[in-house]
Short mmCIF file of C-alpha atoms in Angstrom, two decimals:
data_model
loop_
_atom_site.label_atom_id
_atom_site.label_comp_id
_atom_site.label_asym_id
_atom_site.label_seq_id
_atom_site.Cartn_x
_atom_site.Cartn_y
_atom_site.Cartn_z
CA MET I 1 21.37 -51.86 245.12
CA ASN I 2 19.02 -54.13 243.39
CA GLY I 3 16.19 -52.16 244.81
CA SER I 4 17.48 -48.86 243.47
CA LEU I 5 17.93 -50.25 240.03
CA GLY I 6 14.45 -51.65 240.07
CA THR I 7 13.06 -48.30 241.17
CA GLY I 8 14.79 -46.49 238.30
CA HIS I 9 13.39 -48.93 235.83
CA GLN I 10 9.92 -48.40 237.16
CA ASP I 11 10.27 -44.62 237.06
CA GLU I 12 11.36 -44.75 233.44
CA ASN I 13 8.29 -46.76 232.53
CA ALA I 14 6.10 -44.45 234.53
CA GLY I 15 7.34 -41.44 232.59
CA GLY I 16 5.81 -42.85 229.39
CA CYS I 17 9.17 -43.34 227.72
CA SER I 18 8.58 -46.96 226.87
CA PRO I 19 10.73 -48.34 224.10
CA LEU I 20 9.12 -48.61 220.60
CA PRO I 21 8.03 -52.06 219.62
CA PRO I 22 10.25 -53.84 217.10
CA ARG I 23 9.36 -53.19 213.44
CA ALA I 24 7.65 -56.06 211.83
CA ARG I 25 9.32 -57.84 208.95
CA PRO I 26 7.89 -57.35 205.47
CA ASP I 27 6.32 -60.76 205.49
CA GLU I 28 4.53 -59.93 208.75
CA GLU I 29 3.06 -56.59 207.63
CA GLY I 30 -0.70 -56.39 207.35
CA PRO I 31 -2.69 -55.20 204.36
CA SER I 32 -3.03 -51.67 205.65
CA SER I 33 0.68 -51.21 206.05
CA ALA I 34 1.35 -52.31 202.48
CA MET I 35 -0.89 -49.51 201.10
CA THR I 36 1.25 -46.50 201.67
CA THR I 37 0.32 -43.06 200.37
CA THR I 38 2.55 -40.34 199.12
CA PRO I 39 2.33 -37.16 201.16
CA ALA I 40 0.69 -34.25 199.41
CA SER I 41 3.84 -32.23 199.90
CA ALA I 42 5.75 -34.69 197.74
CA MET I 43 3.28 -34.18 194.83
CA THR I 44 4.55 -30.88 193.67
CA THR I 45 3.56 -29.22 190.38
CA THR I 46 5.53 -26.82 188.31
CA PRO I 47 3.62 -23.55 187.95
CA VAL I 48 2.98 -22.42 184.32
CA THR I 49 4.13 -18.89 183.88
CA ALA I 50 4.59 -16.63 180.89
CA ALA I 51 8.26 -17.57 180.90
CA THR I 52 7.69 -21.33 180.88
CA ALA I 53 4.56 -21.49 178.67
CA THR I 54 5.10 -22.37 175.02
CA PRO I 55 3.28 -19.86 172.82
CA VAL I 56 0.90 -21.34 170.21
CA THR I 57 1.83 -19.93 166.87
CA ALA I 58 1.04 -20.76 163.24
CA ALA I 59 4.20 -22.89 163.21
CA THR I 60 3.31 -24.93 166.32
CA ARG I 61 -0.44 -25.22 165.79
CA THR I 62 -1.51 -28.69 164.67
CA PRO I 63 -3.47 -28.40 161.41
CA VAL I 64 -6.97 -29.82 161.39
CA ALA I 65 -7.80 -31.96 158.40
CA ALA I 66 -10.58 -30.47 156.33
CA ALA I 67 -13.55 -32.51 155.21
CA GLY I 68 -12.95 -31.47 151.62
CA PRO I 69 -11.05 -28.96 149.48
CA VAL I 70 -11.26 -25.49 150.95
CA ALA I 71 -11.34 -22.69 148.41
CA SER I 72 -9.36 -19.59 149.16
CA LEU I 73 -11.12 -16.27 149.37
CA SER I 74 -10.98 -13.69 146.65
CA PRO I 75 -10.07 -10.04 147.31
CA LEU I 76 -13.79 -9.36 147.72
CA GLY I 77 -13.95 -11.92 150.53
CA VAL I 78 -16.19 -14.27 148.57
CA ARG I 79 -15.74 -17.78 147.28
CA PRO I 80 -13.96 -17.80 143.91
CA PRO I 81 -15.83 -19.44 141.07
CA ASP I 82 -15.00 -23.03 140.13
CA ARG I 83 -14.72 -24.83 136.81
CA ALA I 84 -18.49 -25.39 136.70
CA ALA I 85 -19.06 -21.65 136.92
CA ARG I 86 -16.56 -21.09 134.13
CA ARG I 87 -18.40 -23.48 131.82
CA LEU I 88 -21.81 -22.04 132.68
CA LEU I 89 -20.62 -18.49 132.12
CA LEU I 90 -19.44 -19.50 128.66
CA GLY I 91 -23.10 -19.91 127.76
CA GLY I 92 -23.74 -16.31 128.74
CA VAL I 93 -20.76 -15.20 126.69
CA VAL I 94 -21.78 -16.86 123.42
CA GLY I 95 -25.59 -16.79 123.79
CA GLY I 96 -26.23 -13.21 122.70
CA PRO I 97 -23.70 -12.94 119.85
CA LEU I 98 -24.75 -16.33 118.45
CA PHE I 99 -28.38 -15.23 118.42
CA LEU I 100 -27.47 -12.06 116.56
CA VAL I 101 -25.27 -13.85 114.00
CA VAL I 102 -27.95 -16.43 113.18
CA GLY I 103 -30.55 -13.68 112.90
CA LEU I 104 -28.26 -11.58 110.69
CA VAL I 105 -27.63 -14.46 108.30
CA GLN I 106 -31.34 -15.18 108.05
CA GLY I 107 -32.23 -11.54 107.55
CA LEU I 108 -29.80 -11.28 104.66
CA THR I 109 -30.96 -14.48 102.98
CA ARG I 110 -34.73 -14.59 103.56
CA ASP I 111 -36.84 -13.20 100.73
CA GLY I 112 -38.86 -10.15 101.63
CA PHE I 113 -37.11 -9.45 104.92
CA SER I 114 -35.56 -6.03 105.53
CA PHE I 115 -33.82 -4.87 108.69
CA THR I 116 -35.16 -1.38 108.07
CA ARG I 117 -38.78 -2.56 108.06
CA ASN I 118 -38.96 -5.85 109.95
CA ALA I 119 -38.10 -6.96 113.46
CA ILE I 120 -35.74 -9.87 113.88
CA SER I 121 -38.47 -11.75 115.75
CA GLN I 122 -40.50 -11.99 112.53
CA LEU I 123 -37.92 -14.39 111.13
CA ALA I 124 -39.80 -17.08 113.09
CA LEU I 125 -42.63 -16.78 110.56
CA GLY I 126 -42.91 -18.46 107.17
CA ASP I 127 -41.61 -21.77 105.87
CA ALA I 128 -38.11 -21.34 107.29
CA GLY I 129 -39.36 -19.84 110.54
CA TRP I 130 -38.32 -22.95 112.47
CA ILE I 131 -34.71 -21.78 112.24
CA GLN I 132 -35.44 -18.65 114.20
CA THR I 133 -37.60 -20.59 116.64
CA VAL I 134 -34.64 -22.89 117.36
CA ASN I 135 -32.47 -19.78 117.58
CA PHE I 136 -34.76 -18.40 120.30
CA LEU I 137 -34.71 -21.66 122.25
CA LEU I 138 -30.94 -22.06 121.98
CA ALA I 139 -30.45 -18.50 123.19
CA ALA I 140 -32.78 -19.19 126.14
CA VAL I 141 -30.71 -22.23 127.15
CA LEU I 142 -27.35 -20.47 126.80
CA LEU I 143 -28.49 -17.33 128.60
CA GLY I 144 -30.05 -19.45 131.34
CA ALA I 145 -26.74 -21.27 131.78
CA GLY I 146 -25.02 -17.90 131.97
CA ALA I 147 -27.43 -16.84 134.72
CA LEU I 148 -26.53 -19.96 136.73
CA GLY I 149 -22.86 -19.18 136.18
CA LEU I 150 -23.37 -15.64 137.47
CA ARG I 151 -25.00 -17.08 140.57
CA ARG I 152 -21.89 -19.12 141.31
CA ALA I 153 -19.42 -16.41 140.29
CA LEU I 154 -21.07 -13.67 142.38
CA TYR I 155 -21.77 -15.79 145.44
CA GLY I 156 -21.58 -13.49 148.48
CA ALA I 157 -20.77 -10.40 146.40
CA PRO I 158 -22.90 -7.28 145.90
CA GLY I 159 -25.69 -8.17 143.51
CA GLY I 160 -24.99 -11.87 143.96
CA THR I 161 -28.71 -12.62 144.30
CA TRP I 162 -30.49 -10.30 141.89
CA VAL I 163 -28.00 -10.31 139.02
CA PRO I 164 -28.56 -14.02 138.25
CA VAL I 165 -32.30 -13.74 138.90
CA SER I 166 -32.65 -10.83 136.47
CA ALA I 167 -30.42 -12.57 133.92
CA GLY I 168 -32.59 -15.67 134.24
CA VAL I 169 -35.72 -13.63 133.52
CA PHE I 170 -34.04 -12.22 130.43
CA GLY I 171 -33.17 -15.72 129.22
CA ALA I 172 -36.72 -16.94 129.87
CA SER I 173 -38.09 -14.17 127.65
CA PHE I 174 -36.39 -15.84 124.67
CA ALA I 175 -38.21 -19.08 125.42
CA ALA I 176 -41.48 -17.13 125.55
CA ALA I 177 -40.65 -15.56 122.18
CA ALA I 178 -40.22 -19.04 120.70
CA VAL I 179 -43.56 -20.26 122.04
CA PHE I 180 -45.46 -17.08 121.18
CA PRO I 181 -44.24 -15.81 117.78
CA ALA I 182 -44.60 -12.23 116.61
CA ASP I 183 -47.32 -11.13 114.21
CA ALA I 184 -46.74 -10.90 110.48
CA GLY I 185 -46.52 -7.40 109.07
CA ALA I 186 -44.56 -4.87 107.03
CA GLY I 187 -44.69 -7.22 104.03
CA PHE I 188 -43.10 -10.22 105.79
CA PRO I 189 -43.61 -13.03 105.16
CA ALA I 190 -44.48 -12.50 101.55
CA GLY I 191 -48.08 -11.44 101.19
CA ALA I 192 -48.40 -10.15 104.79
CA PRO I 193 -50.21 -6.81 105.25
CA GLU I 194 -48.22 -3.69 105.92
CA THR I 195 -50.01 -3.02 109.19
CA PRO I 196 -50.11 -6.11 111.41
CA ALA I 197 -53.20 -7.06 113.36
CA LEU I 198 -52.29 -7.64 116.99
CA SER I 199 -53.07 -11.21 118.04
CA THR I 200 -52.87 -12.86 121.45
CA SER I 201 -49.60 -14.53 120.48
CA GLY I 202 -48.20 -11.24 119.25
CA ALA I 203 -49.26 -9.45 122.44
CA VAL I 204 -47.61 -12.08 124.67
CA HIS I 205 -44.50 -11.89 122.48
CA MET I 206 -44.28 -8.13 122.92
CA LEU I 207 -44.99 -8.31 126.68
CA GLY I 208 -42.37 -11.00 127.20
CA GLY I 209 -39.80 -8.99 125.25
CA MET I 210 -40.54 -5.86 127.26
CA ILE I 211 -40.17 -7.68 130.58
CA GLY I 212 -37.03 -9.42 129.38
CA TYR I 213 -35.20 -6.30 128.28
CA LEU I 214 -36.23 -4.40 131.40
CA ALA I 215 -34.70 -7.28 133.38
CA LEU I 216 -31.57 -6.94 131.25
CA CYS I 217 -31.35 -3.26 132.16
CA ALA I 218 -31.59 -4.26 135.82
CA VAL I 219 -28.74 -6.73 135.27
CA PHE I 220 -26.54 -3.94 133.94
CA LEU I 221 -27.27 -1.57 136.80
CA LEU I 222 -26.55 -4.30 139.33
CA LEU I 223 -23.36 -5.28 137.52
CA ALA I 224 -22.24 -1.67 137.80
CA ARG I 225 -22.11 -2.20 141.58
CA VAL I 226 -20.16 -5.42 141.11
CA PHE I 227 -17.58 -3.76 138.87
CA THR I 228 -17.31 -0.78 141.21
CA ALA I 229 -16.53 -3.14 144.11
CA ARG I 230 -13.87 -4.81 141.96
CA GLY I 231 -12.33 -1.48 141.03
CA ASP I 232 -13.28 -1.80 137.31
CA ARG I 233 -14.48 1.75 136.83
CA ALA I 234 -14.64 1.58 133.04
CA TRP I 235 -16.79 -1.54 133.17
CA ALA I 236 -18.98 0.03 135.84
CA LEU I 237 -19.52 3.07 133.62
CA GLY I 238 -20.30 0.91 130.60
CA SER I 239 -22.83 -1.06 132.64
CA ARG I 240 -24.59 2.20 133.48
CA LEU I 241 -24.62 3.41 129.88
CA ALA I 242 -25.77 0.13 128.30
CA PRO I 243 -29.35 0.29 129.67
CA VAL I 244 -29.61 3.85 128.35
CA ALA I 245 -28.87 2.57 124.85
CA VAL I 246 -31.34 -0.31 125.23
CA LEU I 247 -34.16 1.93 126.43
CA ALA I 248 -33.39 4.54 123.78
CA GLY I 249 -33.70 1.87 121.09
CA PHE I 250 -37.04 0.76 122.45
CA ALA I 251 -38.30 4.34 122.63
CA ALA I 252 -37.29 5.01 119.03
CA SER I 253 -38.83 1.78 117.70
CA ALA I 254 -42.06 3.63 116.93
CA ALA I 255 -40.15 5.68 114.37
CA THR I 256 -37.89 2.97 112.97
CA VAL I 257 -37.52 -0.70 113.77
CA THR I 258 -33.80 -0.41 113.13
CA ALA I 259 -33.40 1.51 116.40
CA PHE I 260 -35.11 -1.30 118.26
CA THR I 261 -32.82 -3.90 116.70
CA ALA I 262 -29.76 -1.78 117.44
CA GLY I 263 -30.75 -1.28 121.08
CA ALA I 264 -31.36 -5.02 121.53
CA ALA I 265 -28.02 -5.79 119.90
CA VAL I 266 -26.19 -3.41 122.26
CA GLY I 267 -27.79 -5.11 125.24
CA LEU I 268 -26.89 -8.62 124.06
CA CYS I 269 -23.31 -7.66 123.24
CA TRP I 270 -22.70 -5.86 126.52
CA LEU I 271 -24.12 -8.79 128.48
CA SER I 272 -21.70 -11.05 126.63
CA ALA I 273 -18.75 -8.77 127.32
CA ALA I 274 -19.62 -8.27 131.00
CA THR I 275 -20.05 -12.01 131.51
CA ALA I 276 -16.68 -12.63 129.87
CA ARG I 277 -15.16 -10.07 132.22
CA LEU I 278 -16.52 -11.94 135.23
CA ARG I 279 -15.54 -15.34 133.88
CA PRO I 280 -12.61 -16.75 135.88
CA THR I 281 -9.36 -17.68 134.23
CA GLY I 282 -6.59 -20.09 135.07
CA LEU I 283 -8.85 -22.92 136.22
CA GLY I 284 -7.77 -25.33 133.51
#
């Protein structure tokens, strides 16, 4: 019987069914057994579907801090003017009317001057001519400031480049008129001949005035586009008619100097009004 039991034990070992070795205690485990890995099947991920995804909306989006104050866009899609533009445009508003008022007061108080015979530029002649010279320079500064204001106010809008450039040329013509005075004539100043002799200064004065007022006409035609884009049809129409009045006054100056003065006055006043129309409000 002992032999049969021994044979069965041998057959069991021969069949490869040897018992598993005893599991080692934790303190007997080697380094490799301590580093266990998690099966890939245990690392499951939740698929992101349309049902589980959180939509990004304006309410859930995290705002990004801006580097500085961001100006809102105007209805034209351009940057609205700031306080600096408002102050600069004020120069364009007051420049023309102030020039006319100072010239009117001088024309009414200077001996020998007549608006029916003399151009307002001739007020720069004579003993008190320095007043008109300062008037020219002040107008140049104010109109130049207005041109810079138009550049800021019309940034990105139709005419945003050439309106301020043309307005700047018009302002510069007043500085040229101060440096190169008109010729004496038509009895002013007292003792001047009726027919003036054209000098180099007088020729430059006339050329600068012609260029300046042609630039002003360009400003008006360009502003007509600006007002049309804004929906200001009346202002657009006025900006198309103003250069007609200016050019008509220049054309009629050969017959009467009053027409020239009137045409120049219309141009200065309309530039003031149009600038005021474009000047922003509510900026403090």
